[in-house]
Amino acid sequence: MSESTEKPLLEVRDLAVSFFTPDGVVSAVQGVSFAIGRGRTLALVGESGSGKTVTAYSILRLIQPPGRITGGRILLRSARAGDIELADLGEEDELLYRVRGGLVSMIFQEPMTALSPVHTVGSQIAEAILLHQKRTVKEARELTIEMLGKVGLPLPSVYYHQYPHELSGGMRQRVVIAMALVCKPELLIADEPTTALDVTIQAQILGLIKTLQRELGCAVLLIAHDFGVVAQMADDVAVMHRGIVVESGDVRSVLKAPQHAYTRSLLDALPSRRRPA
């Protein structure tokens, strides 16, 4: 099947998410649609409050009360598990358990919220392997050490036994990336993975994600607010504003000729586009 006719790995259609509060209903996401092809990177870009993270969390069914998905469909065409309607899965559904961390993984903004402070980083990655793969404890440990090496940690067998608080922010984020990719997901969701890091480390982490994506062949949904990052990382882009997608297309076309005023305002915020007074 040619690339032009192959069905996308993930297809989101008319997704709606609302939060039911004592003060009324808040529509966080309204009729959002996009698709991600296998091996491609789609960036959801927008300012804080635009709905991009709520959209990403909906894919893994991580929206907590008082929020809930109120409409639309989220279709994952998995090569390993067949077509899965993610929006229809219940919290106790065994298939959802298989999806989270197995078929679809996530890198969170702040690594300390994704890692347990009372367990070593190695044991946390090994646990993910044991949950999603038929491996022995010894095999899980060996695979964990191998993955820690792939994400650029020196002496991975030593870092296996360390706790999150013993690592720098950049090293912790590398551990989170290792945990997200160790089970070879078909889709990786990266929720502003470099927000908490300094500029030098940001570039290293983005480069690492891109390298491992090529190696593993997974698709990536990148959540971002910075078009500089989007230009570096993504093939396609969907711009979100106030809960809706206002513009989408391949990155080059959108960067070259943005059609929506909000997209133009985001691009004008790039340092390279600012003109001296």
PDB file of C-alpha atoms in Angstrom:
ATOM      1  CA  MET A   1       0.000   0.000   0.000  1.00  0.00           C
ATOM      2  CA  SER A   2       1.390   3.371  -0.965  1.00  0.00           C
ATOM      3  CA  GLU A   3       1.970   6.101   1.601  1.00  0.00           C
ATOM      4  CA  SER A   4      -0.687   8.270  -0.050  1.00  0.00           C
ATOM      5  CA  THR A   5      -3.463   5.679   0.441  1.00  0.00           C
ATOM      6  CA  GLU A   6      -2.387   4.133   3.752  1.00  0.00           C
ATOM      7  CA  LYS A   7      -4.825   4.853   6.536  1.00  0.00           C
ATOM      8  CA  PRO A   8      -3.446   6.940   9.413  1.00  0.00           C
ATOM      9  CA  LEU A   9      -2.346   5.307  12.650  1.00  0.00           C
ATOM     10  CA  LEU A  10      -4.445   7.691  14.749  1.00  0.00           C
ATOM     11  CA  GLU A  11      -7.600   9.440  13.623  1.00  0.00           C
ATOM     12  CA  VAL A  12      -9.398  11.949  15.847  1.00  0.00           C
ATOM     13  CA  ARG A  13     -12.760  13.149  14.576  1.00  0.00           C
ATOM     14  CA  ASP A  14     -14.981  15.861  16.086  1.00  0.00           C
ATOM     15  CA  LEU A  15     -13.584  15.343  19.592  1.00  0.00           C
ATOM     16  CA  ALA A  16     -15.390  17.286  22.313  1.00  0.00           C
ATOM     17  CA  VAL A  17     -14.376  17.462  25.982  1.00  0.00           C
ATOM     18  CA  SER A  18     -16.251  19.370  28.675  1.00  0.00           C
ATOM     19  CA  PHE A  19     -15.762  20.006  32.383  1.00  0.00           C
ATOM     20  CA  PHE A  20     -18.900  19.987  34.512  1.00  0.00           C
ATOM     21  CA  THR A  21     -18.325  22.408  37.385  1.00  0.00           C
ATOM     22  CA  PRO A  22     -20.661  23.853  40.054  1.00  0.00           C
ATOM     23  CA  ASP A  23     -20.536  27.116  38.103  1.00  0.00           C
ATOM     24  CA  GLY A  24     -21.524  25.541  34.810  1.00  0.00           C
ATOM     25  CA  VAL A  25     -20.178  23.555  31.880  1.00  0.00           C
ATOM     26  CA  VAL A  26     -16.825  24.536  30.391  1.00  0.00           C
ATOM     27  CA  SER A  27     -16.162  23.320  26.839  1.00  0.00           C
ATOM     28  CA  ALA A  28     -12.413  22.733  26.728  1.00  0.00           C
ATOM     29  CA  VAL A  29     -12.280  21.037  23.324  1.00  0.00           C
ATOM     30  CA  GLN A  30     -14.851  21.528  20.574  1.00  0.00           C
ATOM     31  CA  GLY A  31     -14.970  19.475  17.381  1.00  0.00           C
ATOM     32  CA  VAL A  32     -11.240  18.800  17.096  1.00  0.00           C
ATOM     33  CA  SER A  33     -10.141  16.625  14.169  1.00  0.00           C
ATOM     34  CA  PHE A  34      -6.708  15.494  12.977  1.00  0.00           C
ATOM     35  CA  ALA A  35      -4.832  12.391  11.856  1.00  0.00           C
ATOM     36  CA  ILE A  36      -1.292  11.086  12.337  1.00  0.00           C
ATOM     37  CA  GLY A  37       0.371   8.782   9.827  1.00  0.00           C
ATOM     38  CA  ARG A  38       2.685   5.967  10.844  1.00  0.00           C
ATOM     39  CA  GLY A  39       6.180   7.230  11.529  1.00  0.00           C
ATOM     40  CA  ARG A  40       5.137  10.874  11.216  1.00  0.00           C
ATOM     41  CA  THR A  41       5.102  13.704  13.741  1.00  0.00           C
ATOM     42  CA  LEU A  42       2.085  15.952  14.203  1.00  0.00           C
ATOM     43  CA  ALA A  43       2.433  19.011  16.414  1.00  0.00           C
ATOM     44  CA  LEU A  44      -0.555  20.379  18.310  1.00  0.00           C
ATOM     45  CA  VAL A  45       0.473  23.968  18.916  1.00  0.00           C
ATOM     46  CA  GLY A  46      -1.157  26.767  20.859  1.00  0.00           C
ATOM     47  CA  GLU A  47      -0.915  28.891  23.982  1.00  0.00           C
ATOM     48  CA  SER A  48      -1.752  27.673  27.485  1.00  0.00           C
ATOM     49  CA  GLY A  49      -5.477  27.006  27.746  1.00  0.00           C
ATOM     50  CA  SER A  50      -5.911  26.295  24.039  1.00  0.00           C
ATOM     51  CA  GLY A  51      -6.995  22.700  24.697  1.00  0.00           C
ATOM     52  CA  LYS A  52      -3.973  20.894  23.298  1.00  0.00           C
ATOM     53  CA  THR A  53      -3.068  18.983  26.472  1.00  0.00           C
ATOM     54  CA  VAL A  54      -6.721  18.090  27.142  1.00  0.00           C
ATOM     55  CA  THR A  55      -6.839  16.680  23.608  1.00  0.00           C
ATOM     56  CA  ALA A  56      -3.703  14.614  24.203  1.00  0.00           C
ATOM     57  CA  TYR A  57      -4.943  13.317  27.553  1.00  0.00           C
ATOM     58  CA  SER A  58      -8.207  12.270  25.898  1.00  0.00           C
ATOM     59  CA  ILE A  59      -6.353   9.839  23.653  1.00  0.00           C
ATOM     60  CA  LEU A  60      -5.141   7.871  26.680  1.00  0.00           C
ATOM     61  CA  ARG A  61      -8.430   8.408  28.529  1.00  0.00           C
ATOM     62  CA  LEU A  62      -6.663  10.391  31.253  1.00  0.00           C
ATOM     63  CA  ILE A  63      -9.329  13.092  31.625  1.00  0.00           C
ATOM     64  CA  GLN A  64     -10.427  13.074  35.256  1.00  0.00           C
ATOM     65  CA  PRO A  65     -13.814  14.186  36.692  1.00  0.00           C
ATOM     66  CA  PRO A  66     -15.391  16.669  36.444  1.00  0.00           C
ATOM     67  CA  GLY A  67     -14.137  16.435  32.866  1.00  0.00           C
ATOM     68  CA  ARG A  68     -15.270  13.884  30.305  1.00  0.00           C
ATOM     69  CA  ILE A  69     -15.338  13.206  26.581  1.00  0.00           C
ATOM     70  CA  THR A  70     -18.755  14.318  25.341  1.00  0.00           C
ATOM     71  CA  GLY A  71     -18.465  13.604  21.639  1.00  0.00           C
ATOM     72  CA  GLY A  72     -16.382  12.423  18.721  1.00  0.00           C
ATOM     73  CA  ARG A  73     -14.206   9.406  18.087  1.00  0.00           C
ATOM     74  CA  ILE A  74     -10.562   8.487  18.602  1.00  0.00           C
ATOM     75  CA  LEU A  75      -9.530   5.592  16.354  1.00  0.00           C
ATOM     76  CA  LEU A  76      -6.166   3.855  16.795  1.00  0.00           C
ATOM     77  CA  ARG A  77      -5.271   1.516  13.943  1.00  0.00           C
ATOM     78  CA  SER A  78      -2.771  -0.665  15.753  1.00  0.00           C
ATOM     79  CA  ALA A  79      -0.603  -3.114  13.842  1.00  0.00           C
ATOM     80  CA  ARG A  80      -0.448  -5.252  16.999  1.00  0.00           C
ATOM     81  CA  ALA A  81      -4.024  -5.056  18.287  1.00  0.00           C
ATOM     82  CA  GLY A  82      -6.205  -4.038  15.341  1.00  0.00           C
ATOM     83  CA  ASP A  83      -8.569  -1.064  15.225  1.00  0.00           C
ATOM     84  CA  ILE A  84      -9.404   0.356  18.660  1.00  0.00           C
ATOM     85  CA  GLU A  85     -12.063   2.986  19.357  1.00  0.00           C
ATOM     86  CA  LEU A  86     -10.328   4.648  22.295  1.00  0.00           C
ATOM     87  CA  ALA A  87     -13.215   6.956  23.173  1.00  0.00           C
ATOM     88  CA  ASP A  88     -15.436   3.912  23.781  1.00  0.00           C
ATOM     89  CA  LEU A  89     -13.110   2.174  26.255  1.00  0.00           C
ATOM     90  CA  GLY A  90     -14.114   2.087  29.914  1.00  0.00           C
ATOM     91  CA  GLU A  91     -11.653   2.734  32.728  1.00  0.00           C
ATOM     92  CA  GLU A  92     -11.647  -0.962  33.689  1.00  0.00           C
ATOM     93  CA  ASP A  93     -11.369  -2.187  30.105  1.00  0.00           C
ATOM     94  CA  GLU A  94      -8.475  -4.618  29.706  1.00  0.00           C
ATOM     95  CA  LEU A  95      -7.725  -3.206  26.262  1.00  0.00           C
ATOM     96  CA  LEU A  96      -7.204   0.273  27.729  1.00  0.00           C
ATOM     97  CA  TYR A  97      -4.652  -1.263  30.100  1.00  0.00           C
ATOM     98  CA  ARG A  98      -2.835  -2.643  27.053  1.00  0.00           C
ATOM     99  CA  VAL A  99      -2.971   0.690  25.232  1.00  0.00           C
ATOM    100  CA  ARG A 100      -1.503   2.805  28.049  1.00  0.00           C
ATOM    101  CA  GLY A 101       2.258   2.458  28.051  1.00  0.00           C
ATOM    102  CA  GLY A 102       2.166  -0.376  25.544  1.00  0.00           C
ATOM    103  CA  LEU A 103       0.644   0.753  22.254  1.00  0.00           C
ATOM    104  CA  VAL A 104       0.589   4.446  23.196  1.00  0.00           C
ATOM    105  CA  SER A 105       3.055   6.096  25.589  1.00  0.00           C
ATOM    106  CA  MET A 106       3.435   9.612  26.928  1.00  0.00           C
ATOM    107  CA  ILE A 107       6.275  11.918  27.933  1.00  0.00           C
ATOM    108  CA  PHE A 108       5.009  14.451  30.462  1.00  0.00           C
ATOM    109  CA  GLN A 109       6.094  18.084  30.895  1.00  0.00           C
ATOM    110  CA  GLU A 110       7.590  17.642  34.351  1.00  0.00           C
ATOM    111  CA  PRO A 111       9.570  14.417  34.850  1.00  0.00           C
ATOM    112  CA  MET A 112       9.251  14.507  38.643  1.00  0.00           C
ATOM    113  CA  THR A 113       5.474  14.077  38.327  1.00  0.00           C
ATOM    114  CA  ALA A 114       5.964  11.037  36.083  1.00  0.00           C
ATOM    115  CA  LEU A 115       8.487   9.271  38.340  1.00  0.00           C
ATOM    116  CA  SER A 116       7.943   7.798  41.788  1.00  0.00           C
ATOM    117  CA  PRO A 117      10.326   9.375  44.324  1.00  0.00           C
ATOM    118  CA  VAL A 118      10.479   6.181  46.410  1.00  0.00           C
ATOM    119  CA  HIS A 119      11.560   3.740  43.690  1.00  0.00           C
ATOM    120  CA  THR A 120      14.766   3.584  41.676  1.00  0.00           C
ATOM    121  CA  VAL A 121      14.516   4.721  38.074  1.00  0.00           C
ATOM    122  CA  GLY A 122      15.573   1.290  36.864  1.00  0.00           C
ATOM    123  CA  SER A 123      12.859  -0.525  38.782  1.00  0.00           C
ATOM    124  CA  GLN A 124      10.218   1.825  37.373  1.00  0.00           C
ATOM    125  CA  ILE A 125      11.246   1.170  33.772  1.00  0.00           C
ATOM    126  CA  ALA A 126      11.538  -2.572  34.425  1.00  0.00           C
ATOM    127  CA  GLU A 127       8.020  -2.567  35.864  1.00  0.00           C
ATOM    128  CA  ALA A 128       6.668  -1.172  32.586  1.00  0.00           C
ATOM    129  CA  ILE A 129       8.412  -3.983  30.699  1.00  0.00           C
ATOM    130  CA  LEU A 130       7.005  -6.665  33.004  1.00  0.00           C
ATOM    131  CA  LEU A 131       3.495  -5.213  32.673  1.00  0.00           C
ATOM    132  CA  HIS A 132       3.450  -5.109  28.879  1.00  0.00           C
ATOM    133  CA  GLN A 133       5.882  -7.785  27.722  1.00  0.00           C
ATOM    134  CA  LYS A 134       6.415 -11.456  28.485  1.00  0.00           C
ATOM    135  CA  ARG A 135       9.852 -11.054  30.041  1.00  0.00           C
ATOM    136  CA  THR A 136      11.635 -12.447  33.061  1.00  0.00           C
ATOM    137  CA  VAL A 137      12.856 -10.102  35.793  1.00  0.00           C
ATOM    138  CA  LYS A 138      16.419 -10.608  34.555  1.00  0.00           C
ATOM    139  CA  GLU A 139      15.454  -9.815  30.961  1.00  0.00           C
ATOM    140  CA  ALA A 140      13.548  -6.722  32.082  1.00  0.00           C
ATOM    141  CA  ARG A 141      16.600  -5.488  33.982  1.00  0.00           C
ATOM    142  CA  GLU A 142      18.890  -6.064  30.991  1.00  0.00           C
ATOM    143  CA  LEU A 143      16.471  -4.318  28.625  1.00  0.00           C
ATOM    144  CA  THR A 144      16.158  -1.393  31.046  1.00  0.00           C
ATOM    145  CA  ILE A 145      19.930  -0.941  31.236  1.00  0.00           C
ATOM    146  CA  GLU A 146      20.127  -1.117  27.437  1.00  0.00           C
ATOM    147  CA  MET A 147      17.427   1.547  27.123  1.00  0.00           C
ATOM    148  CA  LEU A 148      19.091   3.834  29.669  1.00  0.00           C
ATOM    149  CA  GLY A 149      22.189   3.658  27.501  1.00  0.00           C
ATOM    150  CA  LYS A 150      20.186   4.488  24.366  1.00  0.00           C
ATOM    151  CA  VAL A 151      18.814   7.667  25.926  1.00  0.00           C
ATOM    152  CA  GLY A 152      22.340   8.855  26.683  1.00  0.00           C
ATOM    153  CA  LEU A 153      22.903   8.080  30.356  1.00  0.00           C
ATOM    154  CA  PRO A 154      26.547   7.168  31.023  1.00  0.00           C
ATOM    155  CA  LEU A 155      27.100   4.020  33.098  1.00  0.00           C
ATOM    156  CA  PRO A 156      23.450   2.906  32.760  1.00  0.00           C
ATOM    157  CA  SER A 157      23.955  -0.023  35.141  1.00  0.00           C
ATOM    158  CA  VAL A 158      24.812   2.538  37.844  1.00  0.00           C
ATOM    159  CA  TYR A 159      21.889   4.848  37.049  1.00  0.00           C
ATOM    160  CA  TYR A 160      19.563   1.837  37.207  1.00  0.00           C
ATOM    161  CA  HIS A 161      19.894   1.907  41.002  1.00  0.00           C
ATOM    162  CA  GLN A 162      19.512   5.666  41.498  1.00  0.00           C
ATOM    163  CA  TYR A 163      16.431   7.586  42.627  1.00  0.00           C
ATOM    164  CA  PRO A 164      14.882  10.487  40.683  1.00  0.00           C
ATOM    165  CA  HIS A 165      16.053  13.121  43.184  1.00  0.00           C
ATOM    166  CA  GLU A 166      19.652  12.068  42.559  1.00  0.00           C
ATOM    167  CA  LEU A 167      19.433  13.062  38.887  1.00  0.00           C
ATOM    168  CA  SER A 168      19.434  16.421  37.128  1.00  0.00           C
ATOM    169  CA  GLY A 169      16.321  17.618  35.299  1.00  0.00           C
ATOM    170  CA  GLY A 170      17.741  16.613  31.931  1.00  0.00           C
ATOM    171  CA  MET A 171      18.681  13.144  33.177  1.00  0.00           C
ATOM    172  CA  ARG A 172      15.235  12.646  34.698  1.00  0.00           C
ATOM    173  CA  GLN A 173      13.622  13.528  31.384  1.00  0.00           C
ATOM    174  CA  ARG A 174      15.879  10.992  29.652  1.00  0.00           C
ATOM    175  CA  VAL A 175      14.620   8.378  32.116  1.00  0.00           C
ATOM    176  CA  VAL A 176      11.007   9.322  31.304  1.00  0.00           C
ATOM    177  CA  ILE A 177      11.782   8.965  27.582  1.00  0.00           C
ATOM    178  CA  ALA A 178      13.332   5.548  28.228  1.00  0.00           C
ATOM    179  CA  MET A 179      10.224   4.476  30.143  1.00  0.00           C
ATOM    180  CA  ALA A 180       7.926   5.739  27.377  1.00  0.00           C
ATOM    181  CA  LEU A 181       9.792   3.991  24.560  1.00  0.00           C
ATOM    182  CA  VAL A 182      11.019   0.771  26.164  1.00  0.00           C
ATOM    183  CA  CYS A 183       7.860  -1.123  25.127  1.00  0.00           C
ATOM    184  CA  LYS A 184       8.143   0.195  21.548  1.00  0.00           C
ATOM    185  CA  PRO A 185       4.817   2.051  21.333  1.00  0.00           C
ATOM    186  CA  GLU A 186       3.210   2.737  17.990  1.00  0.00           C
ATOM    187  CA  LEU A 187       2.374   6.280  19.107  1.00  0.00           C
ATOM    188  CA  LEU A 188       4.363   8.529  21.427  1.00  0.00           C
ATOM    189  CA  ILE A 189       2.653  11.581  22.926  1.00  0.00           C
ATOM    190  CA  ALA A 190       5.195  14.219  23.985  1.00  0.00           C
ATOM    191  CA  ASP A 191       3.507  16.886  26.111  1.00  0.00           C
ATOM    192  CA  GLU A 192       5.892  19.863  25.974  1.00  0.00           C
ATOM    193  CA  PRO A 193       8.760  17.529  26.935  1.00  0.00           C
ATOM    194  CA  THR A 194      11.369  20.286  27.302  1.00  0.00           C
ATOM    195  CA  THR A 195       9.392  23.011  29.104  1.00  0.00           C
ATOM    196  CA  ALA A 196      11.124  22.460  32.459  1.00  0.00           C
ATOM    197  CA  LEU A 197      14.640  22.319  30.976  1.00  0.00           C
ATOM    198  CA  ASP A 198      17.228  24.935  30.051  1.00  0.00           C
ATOM    199  CA  VAL A 199      17.827  25.778  26.398  1.00  0.00           C
ATOM    200  CA  THR A 200      20.937  23.621  25.931  1.00  0.00           C
ATOM    201  CA  ILE A 201      19.284  20.530  27.395  1.00  0.00           C
ATOM    202  CA  GLN A 202      16.102  21.230  25.406  1.00  0.00           C
ATOM    203  CA  ALA A 203      17.969  20.803  22.123  1.00  0.00           C
ATOM    204  CA  GLN A 204      19.535  17.544  23.326  1.00  0.00           C
ATOM    205  CA  ILE A 205      16.191  16.077  24.424  1.00  0.00           C
ATOM    206  CA  LEU A 206      14.425  17.039  21.178  1.00  0.00           C
ATOM    207  CA  GLY A 207      17.252  15.508  19.170  1.00  0.00           C
ATOM    208  CA  LEU A 208      17.042  12.339  21.258  1.00  0.00           C
ATOM    209  CA  ILE A 209      13.297  11.988  20.691  1.00  0.00           C
ATOM    210  CA  LYS A 210      13.757  12.419  16.945  1.00  0.00           C
ATOM    211  CA  THR A 211      16.583   9.873  16.806  1.00  0.00           C
ATOM    212  CA  LEU A 212      14.664   7.248  18.774  1.00  0.00           C
ATOM    213  CA  GLN A 213      11.538   7.872  16.707  1.00  0.00           C
ATOM    214  CA  ARG A 214      13.469   7.046  13.538  1.00  0.00           C
ATOM    215  CA  GLU A 215      14.977   3.966  15.174  1.00  0.00           C
ATOM    216  CA  LEU A 216      11.661   2.609  16.486  1.00  0.00           C
ATOM    217  CA  GLY A 217       9.423   3.812  13.652  1.00  0.00           C
ATOM    218  CA  CYS A 218       6.742   5.222  15.942  1.00  0.00           C
ATOM    219  CA  ALA A 219       4.450   8.164  15.276  1.00  0.00           C
ATOM    220  CA  VAL A 220       4.687  11.215  17.543  1.00  0.00           C
ATOM    221  CA  LEU A 221       2.039  13.648  18.753  1.00  0.00           C
ATOM    222  CA  LEU A 222       4.016  16.666  19.938  1.00  0.00           C
ATOM    223  CA  ILE A 223       2.296  19.186  22.210  1.00  0.00           C
ATOM    224  CA  ALA A 224       4.012  22.570  21.920  1.00  0.00           C
ATOM    225  CA  HIS A 225       3.550  26.321  22.182  1.00  0.00           C
ATOM    226  CA  ASP A 226       6.771  27.230  20.360  1.00  0.00           C
ATOM    227  CA  PHE A 227       6.783  27.206  16.560  1.00  0.00           C
ATOM    228  CA  GLY A 228      10.574  27.016  16.671  1.00  0.00           C
ATOM    229  CA  VAL A 229      10.289  23.542  18.206  1.00  0.00           C
ATOM    230  CA  VAL A 230       7.502  22.638  15.781  1.00  0.00           C
ATOM    231  CA  ALA A 231       9.624  23.591  12.757  1.00  0.00           C
ATOM    232  CA  GLN A 232      12.462  21.420  14.058  1.00  0.00           C
ATOM    233  CA  MET A 233      10.424  18.356  15.007  1.00  0.00           C
ATOM    234  CA  ALA A 234       7.146  18.037  13.093  1.00  0.00           C
ATOM    235  CA  ASP A 235       5.943  16.951   9.657  1.00  0.00           C
ATOM    236  CA  ASP A 236       2.427  18.286  10.146  1.00  0.00           C
ATOM    237  CA  VAL A 237       0.843  20.836  12.457  1.00  0.00           C
ATOM    238  CA  ALA A 238      -2.584  21.616  13.895  1.00  0.00           C
ATOM    239  CA  VAL A 239      -2.956  25.033  15.522  1.00  0.00           C
ATOM    240  CA  MET A 240      -5.382  25.181  18.461  1.00  0.00           C
ATOM    241  CA  HIS A 241      -7.052  28.266  19.908  1.00  0.00           C
ATOM    242  CA  ARG A 242      -9.834  28.310  22.504  1.00  0.00           C
ATOM    243  CA  GLY A 243     -10.546  24.606  22.121  1.00  0.00           C
ATOM    244  CA  ILE A 244     -10.743  24.383  18.339  1.00  0.00           C
ATOM    245  CA  VAL A 245      -8.307  23.706  15.502  1.00  0.00           C
ATOM    246  CA  VAL A 246      -8.064  26.961  13.571  1.00  0.00           C
ATOM    247  CA  GLU A 247      -5.491  25.825  10.996  1.00  0.00           C
ATOM    248  CA  SER A 248      -3.749  22.619   9.974  1.00  0.00           C
ATOM    249  CA  GLY A 249      -1.447  21.336   7.266  1.00  0.00           C
ATOM    250  CA  ASP A 250       2.096  20.290   6.591  1.00  0.00           C
ATOM    251  CA  VAL A 251       4.624  22.328   8.551  1.00  0.00           C
ATOM    252  CA  ARG A 252       6.340  23.917   5.566  1.00  0.00           C
ATOM    253  CA  SER A 253       3.099  25.211   4.084  1.00  0.00           C
ATOM    254  CA  VAL A 254       1.838  26.627   7.375  1.00  0.00           C
ATOM    255  CA  LEU A 255       5.171  28.280   8.157  1.00  0.00           C
ATOM    256  CA  LYS A 256       5.452  29.748   4.667  1.00  0.00           C
ATOM    257  CA  ALA A 257       1.878  30.978   4.270  1.00  0.00           C
ATOM    258  CA  PRO A 258      -0.185  30.898   7.494  1.00  0.00           C
ATOM    259  CA  GLN A 259      -3.867  31.474   6.790  1.00  0.00           C
ATOM    260  CA  HIS A 260      -5.258  32.256  10.246  1.00  0.00           C
ATOM    261  CA  ALA A 261      -4.531  35.421  12.229  1.00  0.00           C
ATOM    262  CA  TYR A 262      -3.801  33.395  15.387  1.00  0.00           C
ATOM    263  CA  THR A 263      -1.206  31.302  13.551  1.00  0.00           C
ATOM    264  CA  ARG A 264       0.431  34.468  12.263  1.00  0.00           C
ATOM    265  CA  SER A 265       0.558  35.886  15.796  1.00  0.00           C
ATOM    266  CA  LEU A 266       2.327  32.748  17.059  1.00  0.00           C
ATOM    267  CA  LEU A 267       4.837  32.960  14.228  1.00  0.00           C
ATOM    268  CA  ASP A 268       5.407  36.664  14.836  1.00  0.00           C
ATOM    269  CA  ALA A 269       6.435  35.781  18.396  1.00  0.00           C
ATOM    270  CA  LEU A 270       9.470  33.879  17.099  1.00  0.00           C
ATOM    271  CA  PRO A 271      12.724  35.803  17.767  1.00  0.00           C
ATOM    272  CA  SER A 272      13.827  35.281  14.159  1.00  0.00           C
ATOM    273  CA  ARG A 273      10.743  37.158  12.939  1.00  0.00           C
ATOM    274  CA  ARG A 274      11.039  40.102  15.276  1.00  0.00           C
ATOM    275  CA  ARG A 275      12.358  43.237  13.688  1.00  0.00           C
ATOM    276  CA  PRO A 276      14.409  45.736  15.697  1.00  0.00           C
ATOM    277  CA  ALA A 277      12.517  48.884  16.643  1.00  0.00           C
TER     278      ALA A 277
END
